[in-house]
Coordinates of C-alpha atoms in Angstrom, one line a residue:
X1 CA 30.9 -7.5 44.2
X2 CA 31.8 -3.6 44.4
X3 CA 29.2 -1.7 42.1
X4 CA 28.9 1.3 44.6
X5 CA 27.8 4.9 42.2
X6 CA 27.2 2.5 39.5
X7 CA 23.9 3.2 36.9
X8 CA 21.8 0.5 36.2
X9 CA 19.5 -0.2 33.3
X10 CA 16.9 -2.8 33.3
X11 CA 18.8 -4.6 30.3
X12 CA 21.8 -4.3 32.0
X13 CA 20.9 -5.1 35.8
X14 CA 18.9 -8.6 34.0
X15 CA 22.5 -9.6 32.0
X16 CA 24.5 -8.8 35.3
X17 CA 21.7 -11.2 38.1
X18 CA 22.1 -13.6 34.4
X19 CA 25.4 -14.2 35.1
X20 CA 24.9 -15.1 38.5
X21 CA 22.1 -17.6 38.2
X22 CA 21.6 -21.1 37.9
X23 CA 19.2 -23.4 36.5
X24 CA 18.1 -24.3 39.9
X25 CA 18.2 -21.4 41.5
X26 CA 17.8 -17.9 41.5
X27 CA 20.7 -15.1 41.6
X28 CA 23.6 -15.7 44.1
X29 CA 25.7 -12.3 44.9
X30 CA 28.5 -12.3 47.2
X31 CA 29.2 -9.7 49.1
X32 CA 27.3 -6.5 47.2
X33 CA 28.2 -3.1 47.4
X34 CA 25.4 -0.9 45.7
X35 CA 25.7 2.3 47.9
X36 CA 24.8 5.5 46.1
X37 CA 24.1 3.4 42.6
X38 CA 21.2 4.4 40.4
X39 CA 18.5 1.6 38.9
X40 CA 16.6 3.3 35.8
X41 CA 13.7 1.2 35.2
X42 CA 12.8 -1.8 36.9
X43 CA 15.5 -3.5 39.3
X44 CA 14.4 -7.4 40.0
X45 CA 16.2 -9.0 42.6
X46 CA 13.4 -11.2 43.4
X47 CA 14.8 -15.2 44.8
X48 CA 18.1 -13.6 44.2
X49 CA 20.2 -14.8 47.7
X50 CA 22.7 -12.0 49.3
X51 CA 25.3 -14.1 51.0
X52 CA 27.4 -11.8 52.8
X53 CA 26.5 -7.9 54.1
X54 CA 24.3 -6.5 51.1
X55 CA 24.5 -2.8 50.9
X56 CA 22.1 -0.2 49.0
X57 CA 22.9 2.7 51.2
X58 CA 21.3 6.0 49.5
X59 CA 21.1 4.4 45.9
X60 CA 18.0 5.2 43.7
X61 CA 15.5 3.0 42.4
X62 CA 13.6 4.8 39.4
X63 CA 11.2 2.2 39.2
X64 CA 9.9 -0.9 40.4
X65 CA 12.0 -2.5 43.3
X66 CA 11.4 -6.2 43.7
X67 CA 12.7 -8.2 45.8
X68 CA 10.4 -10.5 46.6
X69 CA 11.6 -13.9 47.8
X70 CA 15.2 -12.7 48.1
X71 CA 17.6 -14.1 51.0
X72 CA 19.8 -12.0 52.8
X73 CA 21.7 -14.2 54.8
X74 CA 24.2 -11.4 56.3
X75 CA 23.6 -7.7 57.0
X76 CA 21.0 -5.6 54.7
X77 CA 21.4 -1.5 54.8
X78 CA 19.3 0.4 52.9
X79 CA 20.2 3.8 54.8
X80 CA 19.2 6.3 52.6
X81 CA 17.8 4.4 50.0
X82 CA 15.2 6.2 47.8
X83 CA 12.2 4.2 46.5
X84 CA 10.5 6.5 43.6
X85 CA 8.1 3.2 42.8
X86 CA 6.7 0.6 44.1
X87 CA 9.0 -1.4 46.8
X88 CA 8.8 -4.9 46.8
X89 CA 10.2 -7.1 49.6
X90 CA 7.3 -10.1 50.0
X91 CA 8.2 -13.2 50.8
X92 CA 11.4 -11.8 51.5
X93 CA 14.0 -13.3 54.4
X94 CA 16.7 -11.4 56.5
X95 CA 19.1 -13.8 58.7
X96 CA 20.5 -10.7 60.2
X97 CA 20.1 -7.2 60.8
X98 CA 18.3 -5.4 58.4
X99 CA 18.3 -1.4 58.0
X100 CA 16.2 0.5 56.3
X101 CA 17.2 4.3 58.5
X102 CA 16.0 7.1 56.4
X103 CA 15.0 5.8 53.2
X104 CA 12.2 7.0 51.2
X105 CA 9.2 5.2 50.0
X106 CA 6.9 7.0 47.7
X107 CA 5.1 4.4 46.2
X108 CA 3.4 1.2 47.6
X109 CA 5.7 -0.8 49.8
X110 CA 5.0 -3.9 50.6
X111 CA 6.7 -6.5 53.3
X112 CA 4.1 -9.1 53.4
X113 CA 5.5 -12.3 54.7
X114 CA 9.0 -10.5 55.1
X115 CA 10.7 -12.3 58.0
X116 CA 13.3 -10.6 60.0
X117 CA 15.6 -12.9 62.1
X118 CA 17.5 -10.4 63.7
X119 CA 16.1 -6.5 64.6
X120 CA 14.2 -4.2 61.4
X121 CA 15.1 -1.1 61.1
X122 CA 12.7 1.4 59.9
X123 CA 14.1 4.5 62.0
X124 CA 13.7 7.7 60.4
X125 CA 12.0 6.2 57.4
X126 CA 9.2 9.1 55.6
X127 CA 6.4 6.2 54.6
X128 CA 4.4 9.9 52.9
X129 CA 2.4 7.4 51.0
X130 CA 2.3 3.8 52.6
X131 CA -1.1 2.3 53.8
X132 CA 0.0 -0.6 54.4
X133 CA 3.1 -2.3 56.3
X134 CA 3.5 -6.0 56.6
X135 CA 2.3 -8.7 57.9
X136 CA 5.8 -9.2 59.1
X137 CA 7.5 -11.2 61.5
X138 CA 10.6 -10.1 63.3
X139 CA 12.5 -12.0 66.4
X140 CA 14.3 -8.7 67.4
X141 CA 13.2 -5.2 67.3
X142 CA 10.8 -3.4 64.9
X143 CA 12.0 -0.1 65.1
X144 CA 9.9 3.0 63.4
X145 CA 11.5 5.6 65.6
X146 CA 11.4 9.4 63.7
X147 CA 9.4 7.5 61.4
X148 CA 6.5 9.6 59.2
X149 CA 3.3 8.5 57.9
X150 CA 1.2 10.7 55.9
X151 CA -1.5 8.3 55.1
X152 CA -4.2 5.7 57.1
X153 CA -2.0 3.1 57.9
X154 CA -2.2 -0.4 59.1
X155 CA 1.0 -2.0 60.9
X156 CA 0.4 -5.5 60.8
X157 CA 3.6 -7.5 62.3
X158 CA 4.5 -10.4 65.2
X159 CA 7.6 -9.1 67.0
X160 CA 9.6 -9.4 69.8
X161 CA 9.3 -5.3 70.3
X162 CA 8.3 -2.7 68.5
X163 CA 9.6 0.9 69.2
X164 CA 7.2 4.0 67.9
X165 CA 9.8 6.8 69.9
X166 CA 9.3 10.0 68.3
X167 CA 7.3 8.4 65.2
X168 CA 4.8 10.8 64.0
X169 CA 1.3 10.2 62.9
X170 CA 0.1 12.1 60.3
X171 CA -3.4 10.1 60.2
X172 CA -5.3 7.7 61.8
X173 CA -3.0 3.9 62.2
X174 CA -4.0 0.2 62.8
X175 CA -1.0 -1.3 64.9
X176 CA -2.4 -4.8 65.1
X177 CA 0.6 -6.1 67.0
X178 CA 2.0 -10.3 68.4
X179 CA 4.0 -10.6 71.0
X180 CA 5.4 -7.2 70.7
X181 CA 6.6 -5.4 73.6
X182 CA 5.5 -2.0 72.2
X183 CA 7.5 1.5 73.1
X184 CA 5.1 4.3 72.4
X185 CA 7.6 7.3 74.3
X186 CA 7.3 11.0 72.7
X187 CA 5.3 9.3 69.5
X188 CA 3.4 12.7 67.7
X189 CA -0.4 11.2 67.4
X190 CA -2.6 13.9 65.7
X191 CA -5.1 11.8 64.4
X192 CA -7.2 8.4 66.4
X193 CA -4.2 5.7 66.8
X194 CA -5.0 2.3 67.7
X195 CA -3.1 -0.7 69.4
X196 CA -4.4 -3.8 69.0
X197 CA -3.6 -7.3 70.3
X198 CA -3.8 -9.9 67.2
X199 CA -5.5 -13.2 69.1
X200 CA -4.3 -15.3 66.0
X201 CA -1.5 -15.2 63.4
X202 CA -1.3 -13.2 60.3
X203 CA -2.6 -14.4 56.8
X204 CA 0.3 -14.3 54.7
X205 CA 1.3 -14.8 50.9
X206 CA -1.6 -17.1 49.2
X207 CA -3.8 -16.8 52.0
X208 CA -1.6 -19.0 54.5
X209 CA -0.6 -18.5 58.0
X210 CA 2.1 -16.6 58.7
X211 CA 4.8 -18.9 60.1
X212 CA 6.2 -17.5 63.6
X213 CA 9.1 -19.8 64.0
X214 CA 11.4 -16.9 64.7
X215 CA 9.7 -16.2 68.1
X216 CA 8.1 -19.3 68.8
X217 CA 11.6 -20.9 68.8
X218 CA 13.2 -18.3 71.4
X219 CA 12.6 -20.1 74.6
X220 CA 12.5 -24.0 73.7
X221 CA 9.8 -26.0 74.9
X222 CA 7.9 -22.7 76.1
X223 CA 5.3 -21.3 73.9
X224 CA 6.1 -17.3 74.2
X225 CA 3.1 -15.0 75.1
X226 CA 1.4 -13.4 72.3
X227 CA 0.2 -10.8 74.4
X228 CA 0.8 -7.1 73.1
X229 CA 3.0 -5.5 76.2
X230 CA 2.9 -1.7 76.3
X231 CA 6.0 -0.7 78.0
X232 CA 6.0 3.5 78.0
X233 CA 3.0 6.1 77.2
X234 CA 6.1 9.0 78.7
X235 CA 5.4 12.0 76.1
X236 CA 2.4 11.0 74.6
X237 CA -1.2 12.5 73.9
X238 CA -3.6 10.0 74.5
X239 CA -6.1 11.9 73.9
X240 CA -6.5 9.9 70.6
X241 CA -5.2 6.5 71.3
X242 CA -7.0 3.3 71.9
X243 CA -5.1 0.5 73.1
X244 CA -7.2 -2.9 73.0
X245 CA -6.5 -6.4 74.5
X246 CA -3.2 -4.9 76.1
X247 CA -0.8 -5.9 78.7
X248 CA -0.2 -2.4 80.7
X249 CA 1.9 -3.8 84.1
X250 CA 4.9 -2.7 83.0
X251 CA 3.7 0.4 81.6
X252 CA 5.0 4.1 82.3
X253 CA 2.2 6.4 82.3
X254 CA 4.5 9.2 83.8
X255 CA 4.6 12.1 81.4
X256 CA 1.6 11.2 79.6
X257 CA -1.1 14.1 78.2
X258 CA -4.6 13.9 78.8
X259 CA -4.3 10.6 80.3
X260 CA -8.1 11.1 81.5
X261 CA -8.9 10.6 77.9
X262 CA -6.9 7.2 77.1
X263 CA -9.7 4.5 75.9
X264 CA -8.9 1.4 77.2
X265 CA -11.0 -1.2 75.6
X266 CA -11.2 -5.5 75.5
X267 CA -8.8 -7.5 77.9
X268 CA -6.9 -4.9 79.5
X269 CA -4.2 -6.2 82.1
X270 CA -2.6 -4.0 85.1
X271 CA -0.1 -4.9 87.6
X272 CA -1.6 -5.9 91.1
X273 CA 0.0 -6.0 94.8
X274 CA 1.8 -8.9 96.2
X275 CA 0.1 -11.5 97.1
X276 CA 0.0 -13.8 100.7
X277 CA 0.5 -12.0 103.9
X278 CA 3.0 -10.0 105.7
X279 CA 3.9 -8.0 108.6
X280 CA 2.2 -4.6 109.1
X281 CA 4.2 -3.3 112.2
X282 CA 4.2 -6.5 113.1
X283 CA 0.4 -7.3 112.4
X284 CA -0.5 -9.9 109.8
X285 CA -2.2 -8.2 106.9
X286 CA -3.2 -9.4 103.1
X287 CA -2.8 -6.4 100.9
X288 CA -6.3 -5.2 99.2
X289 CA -6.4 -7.1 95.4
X290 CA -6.3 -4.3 92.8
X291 CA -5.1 -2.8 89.6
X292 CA -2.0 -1.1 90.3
X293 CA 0.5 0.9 87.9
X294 CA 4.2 0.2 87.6
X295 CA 5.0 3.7 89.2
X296 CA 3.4 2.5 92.3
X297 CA 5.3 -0.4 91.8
X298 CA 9.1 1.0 92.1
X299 CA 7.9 3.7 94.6
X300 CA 7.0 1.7 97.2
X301 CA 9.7 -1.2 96.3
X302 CA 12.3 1.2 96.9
X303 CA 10.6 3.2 100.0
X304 CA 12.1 1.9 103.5
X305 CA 11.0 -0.9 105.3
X306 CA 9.7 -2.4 101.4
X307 CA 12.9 -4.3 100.0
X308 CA 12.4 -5.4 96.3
X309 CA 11.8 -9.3 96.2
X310 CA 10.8 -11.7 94.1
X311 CA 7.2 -11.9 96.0
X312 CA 6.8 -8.1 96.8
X313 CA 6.7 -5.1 95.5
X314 CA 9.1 -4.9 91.8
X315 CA 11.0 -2.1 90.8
X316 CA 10.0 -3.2 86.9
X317 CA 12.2 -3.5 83.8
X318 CA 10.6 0.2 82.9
X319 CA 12.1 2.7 85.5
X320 CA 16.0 1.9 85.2
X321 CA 17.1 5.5 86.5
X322 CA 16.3 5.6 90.2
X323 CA 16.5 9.4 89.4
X324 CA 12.9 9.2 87.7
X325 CA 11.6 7.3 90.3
X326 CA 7.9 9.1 91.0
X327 CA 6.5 9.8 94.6
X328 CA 2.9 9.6 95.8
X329 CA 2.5 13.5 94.6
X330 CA 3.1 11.9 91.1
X331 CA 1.2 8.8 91.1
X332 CA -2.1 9.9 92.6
X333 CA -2.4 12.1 89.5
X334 CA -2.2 9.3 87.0
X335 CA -5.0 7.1 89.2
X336 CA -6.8 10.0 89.2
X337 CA -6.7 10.1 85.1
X338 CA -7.1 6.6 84.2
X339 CA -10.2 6.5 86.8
X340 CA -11.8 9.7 84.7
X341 CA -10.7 7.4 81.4
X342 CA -12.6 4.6 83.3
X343 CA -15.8 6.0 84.4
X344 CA -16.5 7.7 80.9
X345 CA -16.2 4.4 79.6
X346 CA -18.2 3.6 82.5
X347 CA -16.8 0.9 83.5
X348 CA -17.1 1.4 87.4
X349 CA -15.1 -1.9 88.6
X350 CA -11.7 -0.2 87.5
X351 CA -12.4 3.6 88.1
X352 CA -12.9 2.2 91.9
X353 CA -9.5 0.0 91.8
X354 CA -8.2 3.7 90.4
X355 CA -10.0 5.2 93.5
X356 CA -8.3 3.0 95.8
X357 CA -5.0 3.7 94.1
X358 CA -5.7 7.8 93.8
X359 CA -6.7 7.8 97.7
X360 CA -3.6 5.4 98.7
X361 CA -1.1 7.8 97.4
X362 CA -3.0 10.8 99.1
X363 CA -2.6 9.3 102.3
X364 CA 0.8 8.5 102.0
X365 CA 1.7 11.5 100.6
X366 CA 3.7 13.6 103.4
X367 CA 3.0 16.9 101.4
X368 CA -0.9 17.2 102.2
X369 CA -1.9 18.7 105.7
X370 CA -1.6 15.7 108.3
X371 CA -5.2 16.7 109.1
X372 CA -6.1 15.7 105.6
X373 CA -4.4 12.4 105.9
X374 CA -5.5 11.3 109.2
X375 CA -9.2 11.5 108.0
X376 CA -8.0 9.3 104.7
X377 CA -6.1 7.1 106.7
X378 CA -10.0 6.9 109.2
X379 CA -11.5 6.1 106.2
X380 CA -9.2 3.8 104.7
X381 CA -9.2 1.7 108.2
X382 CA -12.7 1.4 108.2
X383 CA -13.7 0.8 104.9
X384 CA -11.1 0.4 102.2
X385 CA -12.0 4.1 101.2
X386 CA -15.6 2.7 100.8
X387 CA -14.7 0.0 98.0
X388 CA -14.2 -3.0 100.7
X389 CA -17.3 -4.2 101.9
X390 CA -16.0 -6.8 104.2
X391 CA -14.3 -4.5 105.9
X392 CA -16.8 -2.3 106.2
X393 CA -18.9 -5.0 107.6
X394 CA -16.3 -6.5 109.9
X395 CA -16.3 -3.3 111.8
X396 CA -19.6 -3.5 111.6
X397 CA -20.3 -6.8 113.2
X398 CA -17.5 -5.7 115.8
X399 CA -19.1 -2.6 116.9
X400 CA -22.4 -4.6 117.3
X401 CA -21.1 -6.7 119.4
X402 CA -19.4 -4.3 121.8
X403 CA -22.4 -2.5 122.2
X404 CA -24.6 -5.6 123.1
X405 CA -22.2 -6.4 125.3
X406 CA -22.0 -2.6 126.8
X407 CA -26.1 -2.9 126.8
X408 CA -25.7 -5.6 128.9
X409 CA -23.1 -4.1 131.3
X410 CA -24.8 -1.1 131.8
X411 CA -27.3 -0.1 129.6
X412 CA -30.1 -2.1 130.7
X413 CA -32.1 -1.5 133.8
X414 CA -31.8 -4.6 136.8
X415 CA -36.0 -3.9 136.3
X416 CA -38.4 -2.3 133.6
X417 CA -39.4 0.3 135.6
X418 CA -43.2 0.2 137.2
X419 CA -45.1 3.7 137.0
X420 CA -46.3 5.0 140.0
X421 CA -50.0 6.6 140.4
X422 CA -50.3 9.1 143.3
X423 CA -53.9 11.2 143.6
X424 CA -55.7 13.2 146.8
X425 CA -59.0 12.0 147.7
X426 CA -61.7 14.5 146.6
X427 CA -64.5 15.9 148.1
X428 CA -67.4 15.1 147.3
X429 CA -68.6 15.9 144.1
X430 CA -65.2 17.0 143.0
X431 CA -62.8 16.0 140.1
X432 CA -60.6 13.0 140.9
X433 CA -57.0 14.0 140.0
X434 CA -54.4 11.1 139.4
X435 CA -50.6 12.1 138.8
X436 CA -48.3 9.1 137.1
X437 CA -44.4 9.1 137.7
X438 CA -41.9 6.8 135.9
X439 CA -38.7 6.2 138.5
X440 CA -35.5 6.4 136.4
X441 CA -34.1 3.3 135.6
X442 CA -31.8 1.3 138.1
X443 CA -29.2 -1.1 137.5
X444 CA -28.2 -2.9 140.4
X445 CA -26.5 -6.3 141.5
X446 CA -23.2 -7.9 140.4
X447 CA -21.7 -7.7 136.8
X448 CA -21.9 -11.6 136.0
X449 CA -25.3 -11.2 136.7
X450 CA -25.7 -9.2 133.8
X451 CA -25.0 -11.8 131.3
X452 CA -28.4 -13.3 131.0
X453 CA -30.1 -14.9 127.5
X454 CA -33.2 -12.1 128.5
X455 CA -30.7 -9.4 128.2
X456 CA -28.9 -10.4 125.2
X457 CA -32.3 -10.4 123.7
X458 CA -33.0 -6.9 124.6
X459 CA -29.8 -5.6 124.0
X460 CA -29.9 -7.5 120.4
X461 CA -33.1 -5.7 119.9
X462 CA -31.7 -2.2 120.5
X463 CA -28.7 -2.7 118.6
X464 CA -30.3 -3.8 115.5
X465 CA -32.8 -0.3 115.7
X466 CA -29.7 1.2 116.1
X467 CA -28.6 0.2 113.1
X468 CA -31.2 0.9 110.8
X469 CA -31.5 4.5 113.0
X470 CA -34.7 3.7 114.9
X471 CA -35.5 3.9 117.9
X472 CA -36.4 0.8 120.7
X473 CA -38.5 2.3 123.1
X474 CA -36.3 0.6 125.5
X475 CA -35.8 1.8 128.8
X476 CA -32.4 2.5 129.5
X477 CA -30.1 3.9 131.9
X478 CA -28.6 6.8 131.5
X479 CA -25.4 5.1 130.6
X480 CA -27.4 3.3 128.2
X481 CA -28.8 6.0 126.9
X482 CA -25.8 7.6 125.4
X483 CA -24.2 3.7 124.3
X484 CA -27.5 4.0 122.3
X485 CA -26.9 7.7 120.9
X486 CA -23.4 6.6 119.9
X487 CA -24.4 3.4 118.3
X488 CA -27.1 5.1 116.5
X489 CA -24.5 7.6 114.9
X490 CA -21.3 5.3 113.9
X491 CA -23.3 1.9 112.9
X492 CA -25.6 3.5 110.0
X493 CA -22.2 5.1 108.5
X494 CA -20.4 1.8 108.7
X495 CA -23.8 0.2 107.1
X496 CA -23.9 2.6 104.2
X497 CA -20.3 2.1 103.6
X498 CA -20.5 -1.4 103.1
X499 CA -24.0 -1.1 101.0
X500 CA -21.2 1.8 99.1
X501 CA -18.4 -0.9 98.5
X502 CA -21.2 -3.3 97.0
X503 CA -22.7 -1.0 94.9
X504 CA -19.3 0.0 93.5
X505 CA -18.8 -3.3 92.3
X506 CA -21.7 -4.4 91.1
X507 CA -22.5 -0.7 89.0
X508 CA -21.8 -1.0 85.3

């Protein structure tokens, strides 16, 4: 059915879909050709089934365009296609690809309960007037790439992916998104946009649930995860965006404008280390459990001596060129950001995991005076950067211990010490004068010796002053002495730490 520059009247287009009916049934077109035809007045194709490709590249529709209910059981192309009215495509069902690249839509479109079994194509599309789009479902791609919006719009669609590249935002949008795996690259946001994952399905046509058998039936006998996956933020200024309930582990921040400004609100998931242990130049060590970015991710899978695996450290489906792959000059800045986003939300728990991240690409970066990264790497060893109690406290409990036991080596005196009182006889009638001497503390006999329960408890007791930066009254050698002046400089650091790390985790 070739009617390609063809005019249409309402009188006539009604005689013509006529024809092509049955009692039962609505229109049935073959294979239709409408490219660059012209509908005056209302064009109905509403239940009528497309079986074949169904073409309406650049035509014109005057008036109302319904389609509600239609099938298109082969290819649908609307490239070019100018809606003057309203745009009707409710109910509507596409069993293939469906384009809609650079059409118009002036009036109100609407796609509610519109299901797209292969990708939608909305690229290039100027929706100057639409406030609303969908609820749709689609098992491929929903593609508004170069699209425009000049109105507050709400998205409201369950798709396998949704690609926003280049789409430009004339005022504030709803994207309340299923299962999408959403591309936000270069998109032009100019007004507050928001991201949000949709915890249950749409309301559709007469207030029923929109059926998701399209996506649900993609992997058989394994319900598909309706989490909203951001996969790219490269380009963007998220200086108004607000992404809610939001998968971000494969995410590319690289690229991103005020990143420090992002608002990251609800569930919000990140990618984390490995998990069991492995070698550390041939040490066992458990890596620290944190929120991690994908550009950590790729850096270190592909930096020697840290081969990609299954259980390790992932390049991710996000960085394909090696080219782009970012080093730790490149990553710090983006933990740096999202922990400024973070802490003015203040939500302290994540700005330290961000802190952890910023500090772990400082010390690994080989650009920064080694000076600078040997005191990271001090404080890193000792404390986790001051986020890791536990290791704050091991050392801790370690240096405690070798102090006691240096106390008891050496620091102790084999005897308290017993004052000596030395005076001259007087005349009589004159003033009695007494002088008192302390001998210095000795330490004598065998080193076995040392290691009495007496001791312990002395050197216990001048450890734990130590500690808290007081002073035993002790006596002490001279060895002893100093034990004590070093103790009472590294153990109080070590202490606060730890008290740090807590407080970090605990502060809202």
């Amino acid at each position: 059915m070739d009617h390609r520059g063809t005019t249409f009247t309402y009188p006539l287009l009604r005689e013509l879909l006529a024809a092509l009916s049955t009692p039962s049934t609505g229109p049935c077109l073959g294979k239709a050709r409408f490219d660059e035809a012209t509908f005056i007045g209302e064009a109905r194709f509403d239940k009528a089934t497309f079986i074949g490709e169904a073409r309406f590249d650049k035509a014109t529709f005057t008036g109302e365009a319904r389609f509600d209910k239609a099938t298109f059981t082969g290819e649908a192309r609307f490239i070019g296609t100018t809606f003057t009215r309203a745009a009707w495509f409710d109910g509507a069902t596409f069993a293939a690809h469906a384009t809609f690249g650079s059409a118009t839509f002036t009036g109100m479109t609407r796609f509610v309960g519109a299901t797209f079994a292969a990708d939608a194509w909305f690229v290039g599309v100027d929706f100057t007037t639409v406030g609303r789009l969908g609820p749709l479902t689609s098992r491929g791609c929903l593609d508004i790439s170069g699209a425009r919006f000049g109105n507050p719009v709400t998205i409201e669609a369950a798709a396998g992916s949704v690609r926003c590249t280049r789409t430009q935002w004339d005022a504030t949008a709803n994207l309340h998104l299923r299962y999408a795996r959403v591309d936000l690259s270069y998109t032009v946001v100019t007004h507050p946009i928001a991201v949000t994952a949709k915890p249950a399905p749409f309301i559709g046509i007469g207030g029923a649930r929109l059926s998701e058998q399209v996506l649900t039936a993609t992997v058989p006998g394994t319900p598909p995860d309706p989490r909203v996956r951001i996969v790219s933020l490269r380009g963007v200024d998220a200086a108004h965006l607000v992404l809610t309930d939001t998968d971000l582990t494969n995410c590319v921040f690289t690229g991103t404008f005020h990143l420090d400004q992002l608002r990251l609100e609800g569930d919000t998931l990140f990618a984390e280390p490995p998990t069991g242990r492995r070698l550390r130049r041939g040490i066992p060590a458990r890596l620290t459990r944190r929120r991690t970015i994908a550009e950590e991710h790729r850096w270190r899978a592909l930096a020697p001596g840290n081969p990609p695996s299954p259980h390790g450290w992932t390049q991710g489906p996000s960085h394909p060129n090696p080219a782009l792959t970012p080093g730790p000059e490149d990553v710090g800045p983006i933990y740096r950001a999202l922990r400024k986003a973070s802490e003015d939300a203040k939500n302290e728990p994540d700005a330290a995991d961000f802190y952890y991240g910023e500090l772990e690409m400082r010390r690994h970066d080989r650009k920064r005076p080694a000076g600078e990264r040997a005191l990271i790497t001090t404080y890193w060893l000792l404390s986790g950067y001051g986020l890791r109690a536990s290791r704050a406290l091991g050392w801790l409990l370690l240096a405690m211990a070798a102090t006691i036991t240096a106390m008891m080596l050496w620091g102790l005196p084999t005897h308290d010490p017993e004052p000596h009182i030395v005076g001259v006889q007087p005349q009589p009638g004159q003033q009695v004068n007494l002088v008192t001497t302390n001998p210095d503390p000795s330490l004598t006999g065998p080193l076995a010796d040392r290691f009495t329960t007496k001791r312990a408890e002395k050197a216990t007791r001048v450890v734990l002053n130590s500690v808290v930066f007081r002073s035993s009254d002790q006596n002490l050698t001279r060895r002893g002495t100093y034990i004590e002046m070093t103790s009472r400089f590294f153990e109080p650091v070590l202490l606060a730490l730890a008290v740090l790390a807590i407080r970090g985790r605990v502060k809202r």
